[in-house]
Short mmCIF file of C-alpha atoms and ligand atoms in Angstrom, two decimals:
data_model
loop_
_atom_site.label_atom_id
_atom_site.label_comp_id
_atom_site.label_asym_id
_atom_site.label_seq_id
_atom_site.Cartn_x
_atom_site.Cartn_y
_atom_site.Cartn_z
CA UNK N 8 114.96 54.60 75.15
CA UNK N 9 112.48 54.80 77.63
CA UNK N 10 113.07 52.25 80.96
CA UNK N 11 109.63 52.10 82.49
CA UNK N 12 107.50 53.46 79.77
CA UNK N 13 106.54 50.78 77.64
CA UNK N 14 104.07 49.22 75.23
CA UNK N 15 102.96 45.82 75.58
CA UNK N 16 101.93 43.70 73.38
CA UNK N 17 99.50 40.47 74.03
CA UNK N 18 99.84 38.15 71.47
CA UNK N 19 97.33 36.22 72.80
CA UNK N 20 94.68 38.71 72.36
CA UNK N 21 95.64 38.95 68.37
CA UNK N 22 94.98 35.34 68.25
CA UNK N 23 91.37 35.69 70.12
CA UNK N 24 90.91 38.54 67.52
CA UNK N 25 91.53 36.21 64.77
CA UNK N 26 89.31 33.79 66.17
CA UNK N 27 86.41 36.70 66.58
CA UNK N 28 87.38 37.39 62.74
CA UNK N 29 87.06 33.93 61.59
CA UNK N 30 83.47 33.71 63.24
CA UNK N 31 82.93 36.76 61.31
CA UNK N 32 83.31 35.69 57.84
CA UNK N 33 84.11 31.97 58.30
CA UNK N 34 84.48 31.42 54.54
CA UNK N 35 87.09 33.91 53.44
CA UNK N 36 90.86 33.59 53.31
CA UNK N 37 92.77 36.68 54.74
CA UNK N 38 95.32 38.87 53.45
CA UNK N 39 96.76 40.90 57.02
CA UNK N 40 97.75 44.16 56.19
CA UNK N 41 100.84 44.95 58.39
CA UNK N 42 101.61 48.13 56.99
CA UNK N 43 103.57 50.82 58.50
CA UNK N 44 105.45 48.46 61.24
CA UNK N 45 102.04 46.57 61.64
CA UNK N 46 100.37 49.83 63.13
CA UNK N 47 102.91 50.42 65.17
CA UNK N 48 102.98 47.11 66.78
CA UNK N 49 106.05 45.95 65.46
CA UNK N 50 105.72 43.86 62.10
CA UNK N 51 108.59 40.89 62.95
CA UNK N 52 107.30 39.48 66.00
CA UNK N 53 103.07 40.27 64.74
CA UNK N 54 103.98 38.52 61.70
CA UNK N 55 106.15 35.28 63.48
CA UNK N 56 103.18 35.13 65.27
CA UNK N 57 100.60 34.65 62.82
CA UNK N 58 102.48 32.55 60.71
CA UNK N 59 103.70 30.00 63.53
CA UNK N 60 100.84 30.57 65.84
CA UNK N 61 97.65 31.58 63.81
CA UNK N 62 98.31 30.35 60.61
CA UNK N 63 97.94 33.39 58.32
CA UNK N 64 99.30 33.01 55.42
CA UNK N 65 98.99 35.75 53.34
CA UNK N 66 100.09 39.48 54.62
CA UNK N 67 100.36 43.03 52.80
CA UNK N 68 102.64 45.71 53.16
CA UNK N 69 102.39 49.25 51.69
CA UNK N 70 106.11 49.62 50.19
CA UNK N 71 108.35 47.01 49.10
CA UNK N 72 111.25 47.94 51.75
CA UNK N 73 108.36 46.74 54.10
CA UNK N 74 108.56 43.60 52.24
CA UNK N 75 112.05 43.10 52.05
CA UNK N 76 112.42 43.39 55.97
CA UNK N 77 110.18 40.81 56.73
CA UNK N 78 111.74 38.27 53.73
CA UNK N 79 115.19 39.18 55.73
CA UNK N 80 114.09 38.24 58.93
CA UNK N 81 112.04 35.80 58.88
CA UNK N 82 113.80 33.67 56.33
CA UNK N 83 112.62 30.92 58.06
CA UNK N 84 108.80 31.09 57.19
CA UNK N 85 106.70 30.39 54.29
CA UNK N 86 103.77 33.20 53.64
CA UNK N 87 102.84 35.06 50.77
CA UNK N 88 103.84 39.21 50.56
CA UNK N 89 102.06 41.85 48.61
CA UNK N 90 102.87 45.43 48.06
CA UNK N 91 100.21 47.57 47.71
CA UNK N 92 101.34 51.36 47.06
CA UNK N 93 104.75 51.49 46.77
CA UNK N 94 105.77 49.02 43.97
CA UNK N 95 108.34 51.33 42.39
CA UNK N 96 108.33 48.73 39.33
CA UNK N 97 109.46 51.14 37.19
CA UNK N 98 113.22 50.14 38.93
CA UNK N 99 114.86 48.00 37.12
CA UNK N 100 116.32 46.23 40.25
CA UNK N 101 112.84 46.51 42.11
CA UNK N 102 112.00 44.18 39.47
CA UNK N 103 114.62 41.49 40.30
CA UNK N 104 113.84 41.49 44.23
CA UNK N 105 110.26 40.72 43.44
CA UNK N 106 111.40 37.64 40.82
CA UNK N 107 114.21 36.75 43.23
CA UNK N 108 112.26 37.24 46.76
CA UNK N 109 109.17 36.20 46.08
CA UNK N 110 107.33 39.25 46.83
CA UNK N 111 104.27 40.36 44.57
CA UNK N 112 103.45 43.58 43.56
CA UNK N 113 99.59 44.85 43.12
CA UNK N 114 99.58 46.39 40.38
CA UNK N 115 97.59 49.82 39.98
CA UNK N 116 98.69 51.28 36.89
CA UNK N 117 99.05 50.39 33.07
CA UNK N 118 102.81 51.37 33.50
CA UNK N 119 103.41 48.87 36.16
CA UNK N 120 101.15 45.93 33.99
CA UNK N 121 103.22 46.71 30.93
CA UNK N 122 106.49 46.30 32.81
CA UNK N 123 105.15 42.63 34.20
CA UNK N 124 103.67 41.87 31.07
CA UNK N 125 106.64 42.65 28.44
CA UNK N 126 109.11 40.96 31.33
CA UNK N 127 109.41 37.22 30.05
CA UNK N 128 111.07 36.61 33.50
CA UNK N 129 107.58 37.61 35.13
CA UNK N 130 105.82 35.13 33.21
CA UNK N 131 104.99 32.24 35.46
CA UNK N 132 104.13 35.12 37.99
CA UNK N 133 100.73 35.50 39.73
CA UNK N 134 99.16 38.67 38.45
CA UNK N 135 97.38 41.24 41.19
CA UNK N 136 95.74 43.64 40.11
CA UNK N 137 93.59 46.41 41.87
CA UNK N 138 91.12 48.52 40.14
CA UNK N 139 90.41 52.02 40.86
CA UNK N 140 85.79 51.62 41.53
CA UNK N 141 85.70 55.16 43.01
CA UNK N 142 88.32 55.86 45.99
CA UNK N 143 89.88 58.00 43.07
CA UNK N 144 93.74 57.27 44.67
CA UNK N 145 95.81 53.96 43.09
CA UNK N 146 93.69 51.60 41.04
CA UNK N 147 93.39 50.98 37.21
CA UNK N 148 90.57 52.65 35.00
CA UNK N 149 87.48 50.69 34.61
CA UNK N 150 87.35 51.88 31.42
CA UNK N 151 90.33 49.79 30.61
CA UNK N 152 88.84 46.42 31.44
CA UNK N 153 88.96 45.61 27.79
CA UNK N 154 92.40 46.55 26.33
CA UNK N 155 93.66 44.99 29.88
CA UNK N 156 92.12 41.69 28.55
CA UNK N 157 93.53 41.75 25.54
CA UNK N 158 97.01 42.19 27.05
CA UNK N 159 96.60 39.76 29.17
CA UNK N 160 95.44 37.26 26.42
CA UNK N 161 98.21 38.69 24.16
CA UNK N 162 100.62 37.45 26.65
CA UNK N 163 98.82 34.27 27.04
CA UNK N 164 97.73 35.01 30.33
CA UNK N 165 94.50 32.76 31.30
CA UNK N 166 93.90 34.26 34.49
CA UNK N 167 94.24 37.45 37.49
CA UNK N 168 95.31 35.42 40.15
CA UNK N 169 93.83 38.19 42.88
CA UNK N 170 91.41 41.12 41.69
CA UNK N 171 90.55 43.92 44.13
CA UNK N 172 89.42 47.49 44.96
CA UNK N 173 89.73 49.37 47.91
CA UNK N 174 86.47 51.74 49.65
CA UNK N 175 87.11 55.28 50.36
CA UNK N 176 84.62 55.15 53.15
CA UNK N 177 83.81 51.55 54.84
CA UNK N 178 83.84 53.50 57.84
CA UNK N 179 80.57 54.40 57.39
CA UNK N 180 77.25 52.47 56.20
CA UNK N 181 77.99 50.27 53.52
CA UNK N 182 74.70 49.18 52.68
CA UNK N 183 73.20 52.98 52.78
CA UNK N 184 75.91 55.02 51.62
CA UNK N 185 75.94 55.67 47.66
CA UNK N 186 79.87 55.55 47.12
CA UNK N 187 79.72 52.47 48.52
CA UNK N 188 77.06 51.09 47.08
CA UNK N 189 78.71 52.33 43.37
CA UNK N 190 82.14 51.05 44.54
CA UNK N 191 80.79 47.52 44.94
CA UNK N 192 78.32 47.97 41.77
CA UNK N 193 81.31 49.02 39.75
CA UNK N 194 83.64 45.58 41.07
CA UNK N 195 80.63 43.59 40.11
CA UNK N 196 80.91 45.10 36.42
CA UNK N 197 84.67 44.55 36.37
CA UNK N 198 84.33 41.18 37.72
CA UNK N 199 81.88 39.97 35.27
CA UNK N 200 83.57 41.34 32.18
CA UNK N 201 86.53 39.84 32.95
CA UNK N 202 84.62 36.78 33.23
CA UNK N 203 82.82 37.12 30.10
CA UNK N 204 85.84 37.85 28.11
CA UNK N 205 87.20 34.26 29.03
CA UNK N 206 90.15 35.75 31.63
CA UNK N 207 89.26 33.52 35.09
CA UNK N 208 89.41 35.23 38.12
CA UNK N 209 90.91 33.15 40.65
CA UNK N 210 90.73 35.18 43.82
CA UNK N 211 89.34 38.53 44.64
CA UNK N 212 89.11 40.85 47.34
CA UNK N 213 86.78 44.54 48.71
CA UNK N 214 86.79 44.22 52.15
CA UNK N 215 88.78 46.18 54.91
CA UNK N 216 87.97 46.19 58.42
CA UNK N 217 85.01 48.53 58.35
CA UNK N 218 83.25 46.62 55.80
CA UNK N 219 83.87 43.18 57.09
CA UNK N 220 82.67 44.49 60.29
CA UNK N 221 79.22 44.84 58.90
CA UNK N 222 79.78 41.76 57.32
CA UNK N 223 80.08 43.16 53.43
CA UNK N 224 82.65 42.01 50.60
CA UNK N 225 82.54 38.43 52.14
CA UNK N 226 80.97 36.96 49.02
CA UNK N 227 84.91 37.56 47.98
CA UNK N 228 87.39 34.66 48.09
CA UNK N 229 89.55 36.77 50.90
CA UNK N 230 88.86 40.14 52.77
CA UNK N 231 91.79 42.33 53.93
CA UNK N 232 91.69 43.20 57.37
CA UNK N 233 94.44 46.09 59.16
CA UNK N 234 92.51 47.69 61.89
CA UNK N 235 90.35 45.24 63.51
CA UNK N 236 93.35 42.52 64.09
CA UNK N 237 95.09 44.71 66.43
CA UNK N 238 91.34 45.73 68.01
CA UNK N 239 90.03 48.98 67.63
CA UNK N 240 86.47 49.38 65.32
CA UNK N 241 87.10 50.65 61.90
CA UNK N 242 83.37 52.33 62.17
CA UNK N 243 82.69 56.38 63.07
CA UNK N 244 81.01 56.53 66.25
CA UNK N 245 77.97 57.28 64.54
CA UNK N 246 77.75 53.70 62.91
CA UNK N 247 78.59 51.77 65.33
CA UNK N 248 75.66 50.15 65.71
CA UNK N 249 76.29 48.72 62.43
CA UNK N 250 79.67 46.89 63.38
CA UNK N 251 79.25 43.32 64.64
CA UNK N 252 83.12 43.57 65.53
CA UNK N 253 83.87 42.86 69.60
CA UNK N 254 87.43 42.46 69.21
CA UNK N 255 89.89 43.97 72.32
CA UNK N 256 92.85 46.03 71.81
CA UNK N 257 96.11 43.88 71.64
CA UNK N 258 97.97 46.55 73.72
CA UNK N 259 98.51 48.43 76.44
CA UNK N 260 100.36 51.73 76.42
CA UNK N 261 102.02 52.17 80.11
CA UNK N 262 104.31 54.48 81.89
CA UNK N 263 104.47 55.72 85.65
CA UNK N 264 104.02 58.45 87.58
CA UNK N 265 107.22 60.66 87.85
CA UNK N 266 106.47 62.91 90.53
CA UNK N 267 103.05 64.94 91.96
CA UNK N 268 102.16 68.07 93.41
CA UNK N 269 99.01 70.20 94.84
CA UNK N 270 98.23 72.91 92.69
CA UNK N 271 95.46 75.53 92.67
CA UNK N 272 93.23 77.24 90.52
CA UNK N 273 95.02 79.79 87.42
CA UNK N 274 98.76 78.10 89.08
CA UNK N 275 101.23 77.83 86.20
CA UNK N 276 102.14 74.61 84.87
CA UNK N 277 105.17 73.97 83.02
CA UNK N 278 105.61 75.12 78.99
CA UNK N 279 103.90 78.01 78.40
CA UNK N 280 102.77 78.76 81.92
CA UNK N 281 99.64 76.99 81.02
CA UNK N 282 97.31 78.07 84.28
CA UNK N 283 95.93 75.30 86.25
CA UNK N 284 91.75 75.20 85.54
CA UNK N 285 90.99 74.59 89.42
CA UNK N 286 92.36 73.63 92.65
CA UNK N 287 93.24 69.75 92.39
CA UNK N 288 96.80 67.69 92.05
CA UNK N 289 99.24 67.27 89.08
CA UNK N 290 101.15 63.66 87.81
CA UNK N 291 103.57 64.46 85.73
CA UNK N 292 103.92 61.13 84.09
CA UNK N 293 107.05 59.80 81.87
CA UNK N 294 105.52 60.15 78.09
CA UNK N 295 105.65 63.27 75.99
CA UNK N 296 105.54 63.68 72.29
CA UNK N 297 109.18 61.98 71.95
CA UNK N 298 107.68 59.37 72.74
CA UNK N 299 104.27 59.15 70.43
CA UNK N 300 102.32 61.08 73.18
CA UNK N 301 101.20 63.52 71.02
CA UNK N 302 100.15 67.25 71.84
CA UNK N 303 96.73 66.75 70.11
CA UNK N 304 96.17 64.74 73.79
CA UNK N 305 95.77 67.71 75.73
CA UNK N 306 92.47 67.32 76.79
CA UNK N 307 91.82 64.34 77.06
CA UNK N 308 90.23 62.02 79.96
CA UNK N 309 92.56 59.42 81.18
CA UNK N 310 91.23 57.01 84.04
CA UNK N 311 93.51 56.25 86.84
CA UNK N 312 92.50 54.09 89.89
CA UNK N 313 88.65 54.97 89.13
CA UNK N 314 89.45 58.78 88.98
CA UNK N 315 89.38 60.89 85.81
CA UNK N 316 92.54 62.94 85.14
CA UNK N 317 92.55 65.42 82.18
CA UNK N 318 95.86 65.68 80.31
CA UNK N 319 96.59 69.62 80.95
CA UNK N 320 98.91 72.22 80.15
CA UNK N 321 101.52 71.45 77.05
CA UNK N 322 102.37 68.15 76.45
CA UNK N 323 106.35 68.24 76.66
CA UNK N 324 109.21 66.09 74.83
CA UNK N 325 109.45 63.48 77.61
CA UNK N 326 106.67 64.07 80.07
CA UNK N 327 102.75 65.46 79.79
CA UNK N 328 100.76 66.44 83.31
CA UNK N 329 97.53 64.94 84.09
CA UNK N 330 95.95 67.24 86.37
CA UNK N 331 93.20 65.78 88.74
CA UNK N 332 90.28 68.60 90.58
CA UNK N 333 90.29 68.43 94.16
CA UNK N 334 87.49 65.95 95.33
CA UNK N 335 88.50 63.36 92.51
CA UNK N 336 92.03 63.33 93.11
CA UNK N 337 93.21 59.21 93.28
CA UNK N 338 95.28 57.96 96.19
CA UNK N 339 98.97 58.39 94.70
CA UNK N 340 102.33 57.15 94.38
CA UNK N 341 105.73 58.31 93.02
CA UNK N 342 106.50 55.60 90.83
CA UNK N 343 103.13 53.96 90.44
CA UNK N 344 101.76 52.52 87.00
CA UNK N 345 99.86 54.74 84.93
CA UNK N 346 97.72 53.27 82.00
CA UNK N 347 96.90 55.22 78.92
CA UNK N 348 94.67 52.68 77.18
CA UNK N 349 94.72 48.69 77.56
CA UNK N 350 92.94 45.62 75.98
CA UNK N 351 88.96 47.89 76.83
CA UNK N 352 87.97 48.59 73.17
CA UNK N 353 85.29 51.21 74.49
CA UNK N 354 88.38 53.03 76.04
CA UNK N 355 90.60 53.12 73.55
CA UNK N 356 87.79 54.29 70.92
CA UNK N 357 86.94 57.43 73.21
CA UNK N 358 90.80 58.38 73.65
CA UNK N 359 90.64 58.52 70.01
CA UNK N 360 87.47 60.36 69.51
CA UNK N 361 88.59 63.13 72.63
CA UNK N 362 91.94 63.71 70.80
CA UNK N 363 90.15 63.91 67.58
CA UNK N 364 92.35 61.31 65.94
CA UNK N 365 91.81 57.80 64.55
CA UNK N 366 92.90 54.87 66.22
CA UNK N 367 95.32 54.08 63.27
CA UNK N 368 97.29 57.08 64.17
CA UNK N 369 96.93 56.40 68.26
CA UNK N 370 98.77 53.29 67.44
CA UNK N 371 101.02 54.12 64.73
CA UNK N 372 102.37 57.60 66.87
CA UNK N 373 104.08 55.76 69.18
CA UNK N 374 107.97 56.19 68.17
CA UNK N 375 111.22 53.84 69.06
CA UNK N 376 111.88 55.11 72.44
CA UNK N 377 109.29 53.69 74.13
CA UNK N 378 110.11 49.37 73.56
CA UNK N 379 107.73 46.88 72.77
CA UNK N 380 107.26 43.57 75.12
CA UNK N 381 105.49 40.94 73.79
CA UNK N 382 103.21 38.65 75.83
C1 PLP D 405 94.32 48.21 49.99
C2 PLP D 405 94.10 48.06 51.44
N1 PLP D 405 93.40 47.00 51.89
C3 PLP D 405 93.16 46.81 53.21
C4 PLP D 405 93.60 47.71 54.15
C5 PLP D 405 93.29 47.51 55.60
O1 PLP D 405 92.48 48.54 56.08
P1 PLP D 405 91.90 48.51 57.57
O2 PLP D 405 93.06 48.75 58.46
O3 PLP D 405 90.93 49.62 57.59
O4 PLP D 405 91.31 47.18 57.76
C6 PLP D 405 94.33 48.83 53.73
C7 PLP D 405 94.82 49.78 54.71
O5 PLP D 405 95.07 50.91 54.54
C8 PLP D 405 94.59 49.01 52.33
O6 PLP D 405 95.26 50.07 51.88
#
């Protein structure tokens, strides 16, 4: 466990986000996807929060462990769960946490409808099912709109208490690009011959971050927002223009400088006797890839007291170097704080473009060692 290293966490900044998202699309409910230890921010004190403090209601996890964590610990709340990937309700005792929990699965196959369906003990249960428009990964077959209906109406089922698809590519333009104009087209078809046959939709939802940032889906009873709650854009660089999302990052990623030395041009650093690319000083700071800092860093700008460092040589288990060129070398400390992203949005998005990943994974990287602290 790391001592100084640390990632903070300002809970007040999710709740501005929330605000920014509710100005957004002031009409919609929200399902908050929390997924993978709610990207990385840590899912028990994210989701306290939003319960007690925000008043989110509804959240989804990916797998049903996920689930099962947060109905442990926070025993003492009342919000609705969903489990979106994996249901595993082929298990017969999978089954009997979701009656016994209250925990709902979406459903994506026929298997997995069959198994609720034929269930008497599942009868009174709300049914949520997601439909495959065109991301080609989970989701039932259009094409079985009608023999779902007739199930449902076999079982005396009325009603799909949530319908909803998922877009492969909301990063981009979703009122110019074609999959995503099909993916809505073809949730518009479903919708309506649902409808039509007499089986009521009561809630649906189409909408992740990227498409709620440019303000599509929200016709929807609820949109399903991951990304944007915790800050960063959803949107390629390319289309940002087409975001109206102004959100700030809810964390800061800190650690401190270990030691520093003068180093000149071709001098080897470290692993790999990486040579030094000119004359200038080395921080050797207290992250490494034990930690979440991850080697696809190298290279990238990090600002420190208005100077630009460059993350050099190989990025080590417990520390990485930042080397800064003589002339724009910072006035340093042993021991001093040193800040690889906080609450600047436009900050955080360029680490992510330099090191060629996606904010998701910036967050999501981090591992155990370094703690949280919530503010
Ligand atoms: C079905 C579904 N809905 C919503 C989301 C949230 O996506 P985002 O984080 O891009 O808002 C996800 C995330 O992967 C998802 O799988």
């Amino acid at each position: 466990m790391r001592f100084r290293s640390r990632h903070l966490i300002d809970l007040e900044v999710l709740g501005k986000n929330f605000k920014k998202l509710k100005t957004l699309c002031p009409n919609n409910k929200f399902i908050f996807m929390v997924k993978a230890d709610a990207y990385g921010h840590g899912v028990i004190p994210i989701v306290r929060h939003s319960v007690t403090e925000l008043g989110i209601t509804e959240f989804g996890c990916a797998s049903l462990g996920e689930a099962l964590l947060l109905r442990d610990e926070l025993f003492d709340l009342e919000f609705e769960l969903y489990v979106f990937s994996d249901v595993q309700l082929d298990l017969e005792e999978c089954a009997e946490i979701y009656l016994n929990r209250r925990i709902i699965p979406v459903i994506s196959n026929n298997e997995d409808l069959d198994n609720i369906l034929e269930n008497t003990a599942f009868k009174r249960f709300p049914i949520f099912l997601k439909f495959n428009t065109g991301m080609n990964r989970l989701g039932l077959d259009m094409l079985d709109v009608d023999s779902i209906t007739s199930k449902l109406k076999e079982k005396g089922r009325k009603s799909i208490h949530h319908l909803m698809t998922h877009f492969s590519s909301s990063s981009l333009s979703m009122k110019k690009n074609k999959k995503n104009i099909a993916q809505r087209e073809n949730f518009s078809k479903i919708k309506e011959a649902f409808t039509s046959a007499g089986i009521e939709i009561e809630n649906s939802s189409i909408s992740n971050s990227g498409a709620i940032e440019q303000k599509v889906g929200l016709e929807e009873t609820h949109v399903r927002p991951g990304l944007i709650l915790y800050g960063p854009s959803s949107l390629l660089p390319q289309y940002s223009y087409l975001g109206h999302w102004t959100g700030e990052i809810i964390s800061r990623l800190e650690t401190y400088i270990i030691r520093f030395f003068n180093v000149k041009k071709g001098q080897p650093i470290g692993y790999g006797a990486t040579p030094c690319p000119d004359d200038g000083v080395v921080a050797i700071i207290a992250l490494g890839y034990g930690d979440g800092f991850s080697t696809r860093y190298i290279g990238a700008r990090l600002k420190h007291k208005g100077k630009i460092g460059v993350v050099a040589g190989r990025v080590n288990m417990d520390m990485a170097q930042i080397f800064f060129k003589k002339g724009e070398v910072p006035d340093l400390e042993v021991g001093e704080l040193f800040t690889v992203w906080d609450n600047d949005l436009e900050g955080f998005q360029k680490f992510s473009i330099e090191t060629k990943t996606i904010p998701y994974e910036v967050f999501i990287h981090l591992t155990n060692r370094v703690p949280k602290i919530y503010c």
